[in-house]
JSON list of C-alpha atoms and ligand atoms in Angstrom, two decimals:
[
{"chain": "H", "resi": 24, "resn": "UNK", "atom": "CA", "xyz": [112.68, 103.97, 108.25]},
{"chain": "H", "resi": 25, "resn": "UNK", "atom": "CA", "xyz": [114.42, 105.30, 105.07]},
{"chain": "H", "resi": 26, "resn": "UNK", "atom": "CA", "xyz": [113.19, 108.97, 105.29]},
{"chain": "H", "resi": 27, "resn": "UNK", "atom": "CA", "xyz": [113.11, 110.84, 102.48]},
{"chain": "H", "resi": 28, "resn": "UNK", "atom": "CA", "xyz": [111.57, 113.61, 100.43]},
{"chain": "H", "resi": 29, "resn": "UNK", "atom": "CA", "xyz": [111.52, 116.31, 98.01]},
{"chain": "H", "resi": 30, "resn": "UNK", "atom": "CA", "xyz": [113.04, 113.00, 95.90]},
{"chain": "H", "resi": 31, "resn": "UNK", "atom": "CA", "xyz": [115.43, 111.82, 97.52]},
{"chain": "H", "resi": 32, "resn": "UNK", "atom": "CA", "xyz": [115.72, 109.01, 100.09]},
{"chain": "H", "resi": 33, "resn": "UNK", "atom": "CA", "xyz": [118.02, 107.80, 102.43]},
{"chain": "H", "resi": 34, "resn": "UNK", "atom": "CA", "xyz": [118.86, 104.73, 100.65]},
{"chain": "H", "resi": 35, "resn": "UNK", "atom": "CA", "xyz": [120.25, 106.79, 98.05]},
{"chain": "H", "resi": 36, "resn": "UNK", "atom": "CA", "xyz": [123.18, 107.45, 99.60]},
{"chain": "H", "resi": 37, "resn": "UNK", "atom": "CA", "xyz": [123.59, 104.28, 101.91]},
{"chain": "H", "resi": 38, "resn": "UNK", "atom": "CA", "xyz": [126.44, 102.20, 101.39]},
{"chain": "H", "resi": 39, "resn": "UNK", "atom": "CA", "xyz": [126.24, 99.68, 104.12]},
{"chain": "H", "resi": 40, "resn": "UNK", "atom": "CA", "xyz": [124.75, 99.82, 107.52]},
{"chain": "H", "resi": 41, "resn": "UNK", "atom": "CA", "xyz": [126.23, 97.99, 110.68]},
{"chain": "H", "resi": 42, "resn": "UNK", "atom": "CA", "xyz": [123.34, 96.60, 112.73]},
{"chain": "H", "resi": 43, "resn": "UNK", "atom": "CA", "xyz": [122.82, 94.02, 115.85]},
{"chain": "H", "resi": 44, "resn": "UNK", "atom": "CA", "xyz": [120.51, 91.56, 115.84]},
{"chain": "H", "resi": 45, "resn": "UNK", "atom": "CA", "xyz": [118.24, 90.39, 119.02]},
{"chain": "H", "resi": 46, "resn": "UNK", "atom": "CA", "xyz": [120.77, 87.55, 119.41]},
{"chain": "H", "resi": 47, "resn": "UNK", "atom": "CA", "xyz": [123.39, 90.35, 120.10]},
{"chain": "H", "resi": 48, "resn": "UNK", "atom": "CA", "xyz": [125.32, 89.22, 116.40]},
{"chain": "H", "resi": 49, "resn": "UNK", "atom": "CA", "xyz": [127.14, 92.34, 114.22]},
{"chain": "H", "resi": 50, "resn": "UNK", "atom": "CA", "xyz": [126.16, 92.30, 110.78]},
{"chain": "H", "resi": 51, "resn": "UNK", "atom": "CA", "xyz": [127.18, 94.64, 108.08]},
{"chain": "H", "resi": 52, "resn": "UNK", "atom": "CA", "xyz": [124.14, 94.99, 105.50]},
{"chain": "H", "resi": 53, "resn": "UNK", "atom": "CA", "xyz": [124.15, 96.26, 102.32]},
{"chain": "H", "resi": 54, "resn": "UNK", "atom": "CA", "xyz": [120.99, 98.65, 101.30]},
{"chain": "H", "resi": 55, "resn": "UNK", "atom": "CA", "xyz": [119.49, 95.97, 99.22]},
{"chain": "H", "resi": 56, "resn": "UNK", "atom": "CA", "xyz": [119.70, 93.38, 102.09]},
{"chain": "H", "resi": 57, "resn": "UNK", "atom": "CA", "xyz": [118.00, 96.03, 104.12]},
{"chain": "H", "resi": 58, "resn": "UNK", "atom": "CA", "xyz": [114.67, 95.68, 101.60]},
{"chain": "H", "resi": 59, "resn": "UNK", "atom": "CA", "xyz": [114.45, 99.64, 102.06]},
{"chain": "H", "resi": 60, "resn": "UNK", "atom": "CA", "xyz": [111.23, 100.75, 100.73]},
{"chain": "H", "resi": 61, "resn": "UNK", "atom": "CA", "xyz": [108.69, 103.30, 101.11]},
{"chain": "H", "resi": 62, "resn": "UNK", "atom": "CA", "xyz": [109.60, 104.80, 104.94]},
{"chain": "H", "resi": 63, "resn": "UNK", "atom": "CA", "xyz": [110.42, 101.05, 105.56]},
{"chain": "H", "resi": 64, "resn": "UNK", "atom": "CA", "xyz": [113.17, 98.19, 105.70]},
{"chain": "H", "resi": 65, "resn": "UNK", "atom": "CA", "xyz": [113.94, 95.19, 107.91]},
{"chain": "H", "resi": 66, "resn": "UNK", "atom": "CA", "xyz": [115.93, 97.51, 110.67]},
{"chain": "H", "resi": 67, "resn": "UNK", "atom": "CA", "xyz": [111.94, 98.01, 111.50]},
{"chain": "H", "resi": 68, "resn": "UNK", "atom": "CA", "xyz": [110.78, 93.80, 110.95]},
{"chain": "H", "resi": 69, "resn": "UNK", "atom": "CA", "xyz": [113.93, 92.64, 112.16]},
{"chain": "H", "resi": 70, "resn": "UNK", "atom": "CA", "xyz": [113.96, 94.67, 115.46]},
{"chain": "H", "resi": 71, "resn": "UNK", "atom": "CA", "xyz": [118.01, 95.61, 114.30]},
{"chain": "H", "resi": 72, "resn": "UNK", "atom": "CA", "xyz": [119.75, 98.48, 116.23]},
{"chain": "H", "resi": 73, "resn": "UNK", "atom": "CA", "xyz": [122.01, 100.25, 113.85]},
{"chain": "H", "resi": 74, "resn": "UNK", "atom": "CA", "xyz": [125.49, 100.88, 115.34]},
{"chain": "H", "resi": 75, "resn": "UNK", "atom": "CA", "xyz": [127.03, 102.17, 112.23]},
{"chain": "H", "resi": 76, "resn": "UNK", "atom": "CA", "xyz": [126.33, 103.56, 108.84]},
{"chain": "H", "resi": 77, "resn": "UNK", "atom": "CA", "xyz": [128.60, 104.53, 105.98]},
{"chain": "H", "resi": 78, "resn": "UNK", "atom": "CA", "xyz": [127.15, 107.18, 103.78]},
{"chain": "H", "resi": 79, "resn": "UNK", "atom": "CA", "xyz": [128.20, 108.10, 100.00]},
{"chain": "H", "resi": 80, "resn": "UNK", "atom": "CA", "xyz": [127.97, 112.04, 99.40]},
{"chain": "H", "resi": 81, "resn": "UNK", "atom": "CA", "xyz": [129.29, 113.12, 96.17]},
{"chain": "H", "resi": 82, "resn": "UNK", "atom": "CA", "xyz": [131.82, 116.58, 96.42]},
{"chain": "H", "resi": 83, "resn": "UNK", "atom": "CA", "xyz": [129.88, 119.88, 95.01]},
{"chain": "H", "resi": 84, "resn": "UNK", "atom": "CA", "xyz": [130.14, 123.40, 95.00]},
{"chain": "H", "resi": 85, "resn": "UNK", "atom": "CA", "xyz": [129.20, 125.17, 98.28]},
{"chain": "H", "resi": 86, "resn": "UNK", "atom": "CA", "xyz": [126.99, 127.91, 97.23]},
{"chain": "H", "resi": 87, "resn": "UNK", "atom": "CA", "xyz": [124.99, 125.52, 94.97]},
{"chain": "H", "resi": 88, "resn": "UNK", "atom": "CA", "xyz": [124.30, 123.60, 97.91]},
{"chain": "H", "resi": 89, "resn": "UNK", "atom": "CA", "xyz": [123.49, 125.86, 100.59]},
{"chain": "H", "resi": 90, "resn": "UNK", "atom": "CA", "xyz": [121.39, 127.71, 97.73]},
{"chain": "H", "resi": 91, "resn": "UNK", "atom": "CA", "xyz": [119.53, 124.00, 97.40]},
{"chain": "H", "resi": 92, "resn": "UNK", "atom": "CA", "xyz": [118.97, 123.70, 101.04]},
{"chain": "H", "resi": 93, "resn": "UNK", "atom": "CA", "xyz": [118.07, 127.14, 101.83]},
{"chain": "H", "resi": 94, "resn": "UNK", "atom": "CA", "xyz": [115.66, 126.24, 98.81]},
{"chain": "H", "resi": 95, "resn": "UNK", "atom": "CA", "xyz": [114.33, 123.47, 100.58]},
{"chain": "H", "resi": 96, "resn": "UNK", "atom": "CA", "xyz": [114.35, 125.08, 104.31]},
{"chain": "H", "resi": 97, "resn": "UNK", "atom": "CA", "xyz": [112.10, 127.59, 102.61]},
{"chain": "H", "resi": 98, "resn": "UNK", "atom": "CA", "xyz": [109.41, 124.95, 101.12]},
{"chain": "H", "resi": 99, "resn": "UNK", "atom": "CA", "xyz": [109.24, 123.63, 104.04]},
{"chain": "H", "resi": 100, "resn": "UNK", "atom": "CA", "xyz": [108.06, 126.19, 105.92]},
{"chain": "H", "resi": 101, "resn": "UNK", "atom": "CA", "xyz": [106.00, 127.55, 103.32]},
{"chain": "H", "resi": 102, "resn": "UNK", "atom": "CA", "xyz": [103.32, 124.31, 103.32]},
{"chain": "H", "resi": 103, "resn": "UNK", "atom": "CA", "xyz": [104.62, 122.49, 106.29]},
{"chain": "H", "resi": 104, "resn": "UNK", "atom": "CA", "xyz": [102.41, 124.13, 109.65]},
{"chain": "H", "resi": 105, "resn": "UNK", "atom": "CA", "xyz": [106.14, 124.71, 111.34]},
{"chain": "H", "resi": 106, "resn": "UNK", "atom": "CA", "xyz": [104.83, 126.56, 113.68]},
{"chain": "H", "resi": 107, "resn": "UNK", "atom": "CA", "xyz": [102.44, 124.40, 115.85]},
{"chain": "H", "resi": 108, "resn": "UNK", "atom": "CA", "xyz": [104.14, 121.02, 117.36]},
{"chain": "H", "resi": 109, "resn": "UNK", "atom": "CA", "xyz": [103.73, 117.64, 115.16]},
{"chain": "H", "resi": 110, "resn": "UNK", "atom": "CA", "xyz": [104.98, 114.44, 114.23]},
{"chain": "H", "resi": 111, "resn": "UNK", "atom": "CA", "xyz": [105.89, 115.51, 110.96]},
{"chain": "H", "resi": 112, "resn": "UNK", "atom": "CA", "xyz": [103.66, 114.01, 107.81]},
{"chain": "H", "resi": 113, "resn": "UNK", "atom": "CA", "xyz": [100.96, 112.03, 110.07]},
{"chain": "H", "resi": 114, "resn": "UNK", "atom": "CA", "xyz": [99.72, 109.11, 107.18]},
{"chain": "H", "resi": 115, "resn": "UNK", "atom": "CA", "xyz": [101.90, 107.78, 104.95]},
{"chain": "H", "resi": 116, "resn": "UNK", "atom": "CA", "xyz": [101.20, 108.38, 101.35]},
{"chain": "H", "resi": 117, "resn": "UNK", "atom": "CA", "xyz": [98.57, 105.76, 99.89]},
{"chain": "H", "resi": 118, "resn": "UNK", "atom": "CA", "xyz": [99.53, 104.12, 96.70]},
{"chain": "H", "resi": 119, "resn": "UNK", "atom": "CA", "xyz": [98.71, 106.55, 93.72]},
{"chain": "H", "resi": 120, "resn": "UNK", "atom": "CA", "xyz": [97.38, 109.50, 96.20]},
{"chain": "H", "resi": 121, "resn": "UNK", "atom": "CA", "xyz": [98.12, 112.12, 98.47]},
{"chain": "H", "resi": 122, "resn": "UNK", "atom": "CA", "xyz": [96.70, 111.88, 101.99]},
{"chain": "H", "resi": 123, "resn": "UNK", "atom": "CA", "xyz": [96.85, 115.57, 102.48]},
{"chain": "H", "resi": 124, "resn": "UNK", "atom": "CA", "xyz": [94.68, 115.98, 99.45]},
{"chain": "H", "resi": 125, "resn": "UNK", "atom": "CA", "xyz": [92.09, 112.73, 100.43]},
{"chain": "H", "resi": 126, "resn": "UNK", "atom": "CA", "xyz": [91.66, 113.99, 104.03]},
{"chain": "H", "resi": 127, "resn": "UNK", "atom": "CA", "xyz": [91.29, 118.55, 102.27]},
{"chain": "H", "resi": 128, "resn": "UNK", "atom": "CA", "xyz": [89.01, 116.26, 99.63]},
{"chain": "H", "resi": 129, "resn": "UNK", "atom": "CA", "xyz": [86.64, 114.44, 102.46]},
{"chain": "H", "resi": 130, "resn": "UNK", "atom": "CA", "xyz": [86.43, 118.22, 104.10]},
{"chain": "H", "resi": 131, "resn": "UNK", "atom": "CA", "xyz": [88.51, 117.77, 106.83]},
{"chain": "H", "resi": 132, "resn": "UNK", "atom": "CA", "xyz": [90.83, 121.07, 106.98]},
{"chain": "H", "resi": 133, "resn": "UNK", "atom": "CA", "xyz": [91.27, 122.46, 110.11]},
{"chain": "H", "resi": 134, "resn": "UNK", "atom": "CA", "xyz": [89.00, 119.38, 111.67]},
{"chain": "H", "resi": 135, "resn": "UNK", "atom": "CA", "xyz": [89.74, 119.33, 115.65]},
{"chain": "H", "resi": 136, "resn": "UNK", "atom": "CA", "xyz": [89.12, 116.74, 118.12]},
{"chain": "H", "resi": 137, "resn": "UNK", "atom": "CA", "xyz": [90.12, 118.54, 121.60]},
{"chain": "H", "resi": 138, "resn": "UNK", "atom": "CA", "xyz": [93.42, 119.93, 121.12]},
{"chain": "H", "resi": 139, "resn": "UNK", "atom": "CA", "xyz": [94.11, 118.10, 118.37]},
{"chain": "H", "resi": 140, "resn": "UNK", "atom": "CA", "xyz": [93.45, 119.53, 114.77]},
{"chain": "H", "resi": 141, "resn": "UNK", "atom": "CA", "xyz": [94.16, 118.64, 110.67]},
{"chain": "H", "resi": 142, "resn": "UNK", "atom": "CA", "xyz": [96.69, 121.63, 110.11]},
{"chain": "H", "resi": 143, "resn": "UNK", "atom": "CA", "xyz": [94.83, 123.75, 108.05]},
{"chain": "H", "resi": 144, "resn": "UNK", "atom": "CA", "xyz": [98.23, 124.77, 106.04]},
{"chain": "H", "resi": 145, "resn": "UNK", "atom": "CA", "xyz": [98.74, 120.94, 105.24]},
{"chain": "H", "resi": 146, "resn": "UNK", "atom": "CA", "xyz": [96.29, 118.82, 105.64]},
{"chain": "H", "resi": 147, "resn": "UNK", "atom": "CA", "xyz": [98.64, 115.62, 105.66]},
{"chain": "H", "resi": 148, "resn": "UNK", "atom": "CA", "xyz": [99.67, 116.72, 109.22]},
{"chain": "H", "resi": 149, "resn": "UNK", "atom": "CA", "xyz": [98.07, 116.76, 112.72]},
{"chain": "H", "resi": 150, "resn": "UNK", "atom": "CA", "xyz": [99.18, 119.28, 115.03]},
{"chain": "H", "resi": 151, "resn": "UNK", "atom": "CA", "xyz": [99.22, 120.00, 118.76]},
{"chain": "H", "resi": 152, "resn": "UNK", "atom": "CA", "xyz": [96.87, 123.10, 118.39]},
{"chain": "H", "resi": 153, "resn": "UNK", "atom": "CA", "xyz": [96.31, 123.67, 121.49]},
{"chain": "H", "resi": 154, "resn": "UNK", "atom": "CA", "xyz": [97.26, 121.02, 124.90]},
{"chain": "H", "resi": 155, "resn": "UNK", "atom": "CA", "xyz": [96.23, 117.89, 122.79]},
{"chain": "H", "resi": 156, "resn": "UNK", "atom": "CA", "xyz": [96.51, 114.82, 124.07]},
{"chain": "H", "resi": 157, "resn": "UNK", "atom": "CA", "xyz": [97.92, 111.68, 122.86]},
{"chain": "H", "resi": 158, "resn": "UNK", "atom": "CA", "xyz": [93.67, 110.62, 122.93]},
{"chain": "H", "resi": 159, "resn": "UNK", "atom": "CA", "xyz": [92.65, 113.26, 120.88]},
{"chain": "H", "resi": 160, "resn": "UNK", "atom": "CA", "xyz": [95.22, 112.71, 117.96]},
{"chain": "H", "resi": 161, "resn": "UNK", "atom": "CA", "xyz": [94.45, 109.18, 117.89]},
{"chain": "H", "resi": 162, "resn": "UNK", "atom": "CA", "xyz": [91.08, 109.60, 117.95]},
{"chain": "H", "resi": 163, "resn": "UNK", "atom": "CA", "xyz": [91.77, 112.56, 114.96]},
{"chain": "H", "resi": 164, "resn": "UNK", "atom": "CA", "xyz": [93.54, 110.39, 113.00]},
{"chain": "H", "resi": 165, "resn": "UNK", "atom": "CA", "xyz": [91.02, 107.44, 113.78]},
{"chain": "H", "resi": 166, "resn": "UNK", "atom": "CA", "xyz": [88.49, 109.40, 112.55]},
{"chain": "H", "resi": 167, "resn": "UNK", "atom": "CA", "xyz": [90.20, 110.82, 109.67]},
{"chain": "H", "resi": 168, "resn": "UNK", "atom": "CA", "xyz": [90.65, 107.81, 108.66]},
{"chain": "H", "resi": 169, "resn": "UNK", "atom": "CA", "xyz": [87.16, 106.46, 108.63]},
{"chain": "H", "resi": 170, "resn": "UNK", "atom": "CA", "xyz": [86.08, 109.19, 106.86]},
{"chain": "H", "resi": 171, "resn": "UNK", "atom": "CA", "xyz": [88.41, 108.73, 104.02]},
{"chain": "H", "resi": 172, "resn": "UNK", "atom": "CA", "xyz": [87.90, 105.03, 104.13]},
{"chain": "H", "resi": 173, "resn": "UNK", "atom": "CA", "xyz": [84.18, 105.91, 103.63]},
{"chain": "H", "resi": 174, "resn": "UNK", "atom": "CA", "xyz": [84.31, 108.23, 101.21]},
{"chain": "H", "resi": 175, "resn": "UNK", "atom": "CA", "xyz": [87.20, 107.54, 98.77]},
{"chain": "H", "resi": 176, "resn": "UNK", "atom": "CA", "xyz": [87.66, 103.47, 99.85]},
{"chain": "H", "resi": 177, "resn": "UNK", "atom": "CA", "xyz": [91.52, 104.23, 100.66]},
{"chain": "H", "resi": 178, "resn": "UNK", "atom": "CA", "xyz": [92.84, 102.88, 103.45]},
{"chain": "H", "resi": 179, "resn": "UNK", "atom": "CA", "xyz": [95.15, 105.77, 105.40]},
{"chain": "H", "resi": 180, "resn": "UNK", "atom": "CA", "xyz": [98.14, 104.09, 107.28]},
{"chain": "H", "resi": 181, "resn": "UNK", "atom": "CA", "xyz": [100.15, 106.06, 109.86]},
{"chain": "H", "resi": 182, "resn": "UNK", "atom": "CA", "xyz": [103.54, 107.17, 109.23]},
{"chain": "H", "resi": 183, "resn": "UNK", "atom": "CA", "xyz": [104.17, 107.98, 112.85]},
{"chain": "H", "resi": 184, "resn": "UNK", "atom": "CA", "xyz": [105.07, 105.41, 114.97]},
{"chain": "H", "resi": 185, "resn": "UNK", "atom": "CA", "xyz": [102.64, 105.10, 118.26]},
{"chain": "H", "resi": 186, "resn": "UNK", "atom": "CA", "xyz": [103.33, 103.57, 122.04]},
{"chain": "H", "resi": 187, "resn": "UNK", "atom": "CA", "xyz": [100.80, 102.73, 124.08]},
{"chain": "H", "resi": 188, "resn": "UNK", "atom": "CA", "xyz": [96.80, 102.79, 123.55]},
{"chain": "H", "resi": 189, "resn": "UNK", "atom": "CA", "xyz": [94.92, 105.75, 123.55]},
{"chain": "S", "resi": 201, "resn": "LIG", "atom": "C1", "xyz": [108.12, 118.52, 111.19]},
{"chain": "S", "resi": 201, "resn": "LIG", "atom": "C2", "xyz": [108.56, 117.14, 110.74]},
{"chain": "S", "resi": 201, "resn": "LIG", "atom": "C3", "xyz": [108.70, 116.89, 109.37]},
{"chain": "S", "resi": 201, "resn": "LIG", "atom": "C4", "xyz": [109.09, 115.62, 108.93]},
{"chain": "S", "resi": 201, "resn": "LIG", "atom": "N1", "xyz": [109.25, 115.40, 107.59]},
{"chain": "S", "resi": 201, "resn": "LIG", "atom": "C5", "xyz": [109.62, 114.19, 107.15]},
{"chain": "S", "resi": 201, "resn": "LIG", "atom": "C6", "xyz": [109.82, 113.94, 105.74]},
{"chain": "S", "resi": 201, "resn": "LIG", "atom": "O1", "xyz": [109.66, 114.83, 104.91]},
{"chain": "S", "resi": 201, "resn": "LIG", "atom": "N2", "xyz": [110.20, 112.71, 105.36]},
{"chain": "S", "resi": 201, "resn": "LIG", "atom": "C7", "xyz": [110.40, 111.69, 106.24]},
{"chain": "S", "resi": 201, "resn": "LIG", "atom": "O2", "xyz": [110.76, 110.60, 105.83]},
{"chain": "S", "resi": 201, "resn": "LIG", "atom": "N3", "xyz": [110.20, 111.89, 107.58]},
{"chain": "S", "resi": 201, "resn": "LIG", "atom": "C8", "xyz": [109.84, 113.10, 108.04]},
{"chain": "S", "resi": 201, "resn": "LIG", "atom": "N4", "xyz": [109.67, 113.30, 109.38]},
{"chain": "S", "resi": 201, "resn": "LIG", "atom": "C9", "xyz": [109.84, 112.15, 110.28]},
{"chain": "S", "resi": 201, "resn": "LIG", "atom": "C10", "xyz": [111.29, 111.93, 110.71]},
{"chain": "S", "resi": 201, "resn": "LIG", "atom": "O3", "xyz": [112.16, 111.79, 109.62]},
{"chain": "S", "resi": 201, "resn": "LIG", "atom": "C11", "xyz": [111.31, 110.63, 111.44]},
{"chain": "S", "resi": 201, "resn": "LIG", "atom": "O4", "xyz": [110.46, 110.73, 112.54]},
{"chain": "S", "resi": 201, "resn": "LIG", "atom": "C12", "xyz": [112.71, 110.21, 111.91]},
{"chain": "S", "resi": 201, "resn": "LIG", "atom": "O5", "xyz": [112.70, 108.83, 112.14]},
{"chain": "S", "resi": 201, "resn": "LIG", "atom": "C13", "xyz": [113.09, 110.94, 113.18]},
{"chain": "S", "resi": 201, "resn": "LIG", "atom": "O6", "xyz": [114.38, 110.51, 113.62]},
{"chain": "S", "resi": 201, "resn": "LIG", "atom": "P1", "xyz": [114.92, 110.91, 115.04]},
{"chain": "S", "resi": 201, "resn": "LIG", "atom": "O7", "xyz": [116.30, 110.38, 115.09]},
{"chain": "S", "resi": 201, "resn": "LIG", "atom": "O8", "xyz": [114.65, 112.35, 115.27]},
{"chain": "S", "resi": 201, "resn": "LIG", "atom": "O9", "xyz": [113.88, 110.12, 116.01]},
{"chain": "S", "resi": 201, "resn": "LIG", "atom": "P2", "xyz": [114.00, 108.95, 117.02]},
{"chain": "S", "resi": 201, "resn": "LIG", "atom": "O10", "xyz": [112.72, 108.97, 117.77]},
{"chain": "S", "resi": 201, "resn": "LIG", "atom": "O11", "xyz": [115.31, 109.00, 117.76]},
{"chain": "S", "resi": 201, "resn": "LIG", "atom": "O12", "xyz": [114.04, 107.64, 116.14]},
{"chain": "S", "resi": 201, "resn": "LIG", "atom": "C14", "xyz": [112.98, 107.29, 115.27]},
{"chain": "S", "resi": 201, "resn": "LIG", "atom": "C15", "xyz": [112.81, 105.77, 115.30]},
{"chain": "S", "resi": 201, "resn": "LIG", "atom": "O13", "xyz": [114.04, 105.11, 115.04]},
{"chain": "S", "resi": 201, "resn": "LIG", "atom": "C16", "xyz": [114.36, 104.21, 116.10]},
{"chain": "S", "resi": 201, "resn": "LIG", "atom": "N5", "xyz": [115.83, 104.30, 116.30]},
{"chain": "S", "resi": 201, "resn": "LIG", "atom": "C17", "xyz": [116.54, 105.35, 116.78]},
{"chain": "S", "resi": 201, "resn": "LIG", "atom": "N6", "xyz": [117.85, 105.05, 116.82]},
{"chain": "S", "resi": 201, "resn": "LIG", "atom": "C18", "xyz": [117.97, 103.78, 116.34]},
{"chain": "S", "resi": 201, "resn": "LIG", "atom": "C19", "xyz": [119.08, 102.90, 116.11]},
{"chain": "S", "resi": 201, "resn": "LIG", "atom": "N7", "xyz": [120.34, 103.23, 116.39]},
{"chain": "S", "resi": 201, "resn": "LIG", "atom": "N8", "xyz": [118.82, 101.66, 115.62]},
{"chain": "S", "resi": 201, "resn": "LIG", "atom": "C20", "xyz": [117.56, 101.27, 115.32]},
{"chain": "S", "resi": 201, "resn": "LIG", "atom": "N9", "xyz": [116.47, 102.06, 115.50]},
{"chain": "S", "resi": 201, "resn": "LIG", "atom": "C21", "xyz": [116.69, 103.30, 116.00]},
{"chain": "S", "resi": 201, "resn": "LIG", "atom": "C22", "xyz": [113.61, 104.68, 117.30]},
{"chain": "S", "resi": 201, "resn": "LIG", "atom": "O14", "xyz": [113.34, 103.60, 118.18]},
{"chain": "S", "resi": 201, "resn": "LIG", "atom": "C23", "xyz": [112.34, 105.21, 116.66]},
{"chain": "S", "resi": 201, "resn": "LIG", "atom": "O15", "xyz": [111.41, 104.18, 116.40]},
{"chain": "S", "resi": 201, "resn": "LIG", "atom": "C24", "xyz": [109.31, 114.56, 109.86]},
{"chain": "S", "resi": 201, "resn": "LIG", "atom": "C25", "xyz": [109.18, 114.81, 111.23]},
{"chain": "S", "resi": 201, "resn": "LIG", "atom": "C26", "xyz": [108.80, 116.08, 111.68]},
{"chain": "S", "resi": 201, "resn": "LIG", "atom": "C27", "xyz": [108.67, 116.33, 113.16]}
]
């Protein structure tokens, strides 16, 4: 899904990615033939399974780059709510906004349904606050959603990938 942040993306540093297709062929596909987007590419439309990937990193000094990820490690867990379980960022980010700052914006900080609740550290994720259930963080983010949609007219789309119906 080409994760990425802080800048960077995975595609970045791709070279070429060894998939199978649903017919069971071996391909070897180059990041561009992979469309990879925003936390998307055609592993996800073309149901691929990736067997193999080969990876560029470029050679740098050791302290510069533990110093960089400590740097990172530390943002992190500054705005991220580390502390409570969560799918990571919950919507992904609307063209030319911030969902975090829509869904603070429409007054939904801290907002609970059941166990479920808008962390009120970062309002771009939903976290298990306390026993949530895979119904009450749909019907958070389903609500979320609406409000934002009626408010601002931006549609919120989730970044996290859901099984079932809830
Ligand atoms: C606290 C937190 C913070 C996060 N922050 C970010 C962030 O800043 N940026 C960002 O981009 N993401 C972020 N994420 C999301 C995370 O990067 C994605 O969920 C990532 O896909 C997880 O990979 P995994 O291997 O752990 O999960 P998995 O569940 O193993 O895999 C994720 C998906 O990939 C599929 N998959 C797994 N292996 C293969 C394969 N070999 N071939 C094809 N498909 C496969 C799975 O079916 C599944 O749909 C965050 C998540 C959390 C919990």
């Amino acid at each position: 899904m080409n994760a990425g942040a802080y800048g960077g993306e995975l595609k970045d540093v791709l070279v070429n990615v060894t998939v199978m297709d649903r017919e069971g062929n071996i391909l070897k596909k180059t990041p561009e033939e992979l469309c990879m987007g925003y936390r998307t590419s055609s592993v996800l439309s073309e149901e691929y399974v990736v067997l193999e990937a080969e990876i560029n990193l470029e050679k740098g000094d050791r302290r510069l780059i533990r110093a960089r990820m400590d740097d990172l490690a530390a943002r992190r867990r500054e705005k991220q709510p580390l502390e409570y379980p969560s799918a990571g960022s919950t919507f992904k980010r609307p063209e030319g906004y911030f969902a975090g700052k829509l869904i603070d914006d429409a007054g939904l900080r801290g907002f609970r349904v059941g166990g479920a609740q808008v962390a009120e550290k970062h309002c771009g994720f939903v976290i298990n606050r306390e026993q949530a259930t895979a119904a009450d963080v749909m019907e958070l983010c389903r609500r979320v959603s609406g409000a934002v949609k009626e408010q601002f007219g931006v549609e919120l789309e989730m970044e996290v990938k859901t099984i079932g119906n809830f």
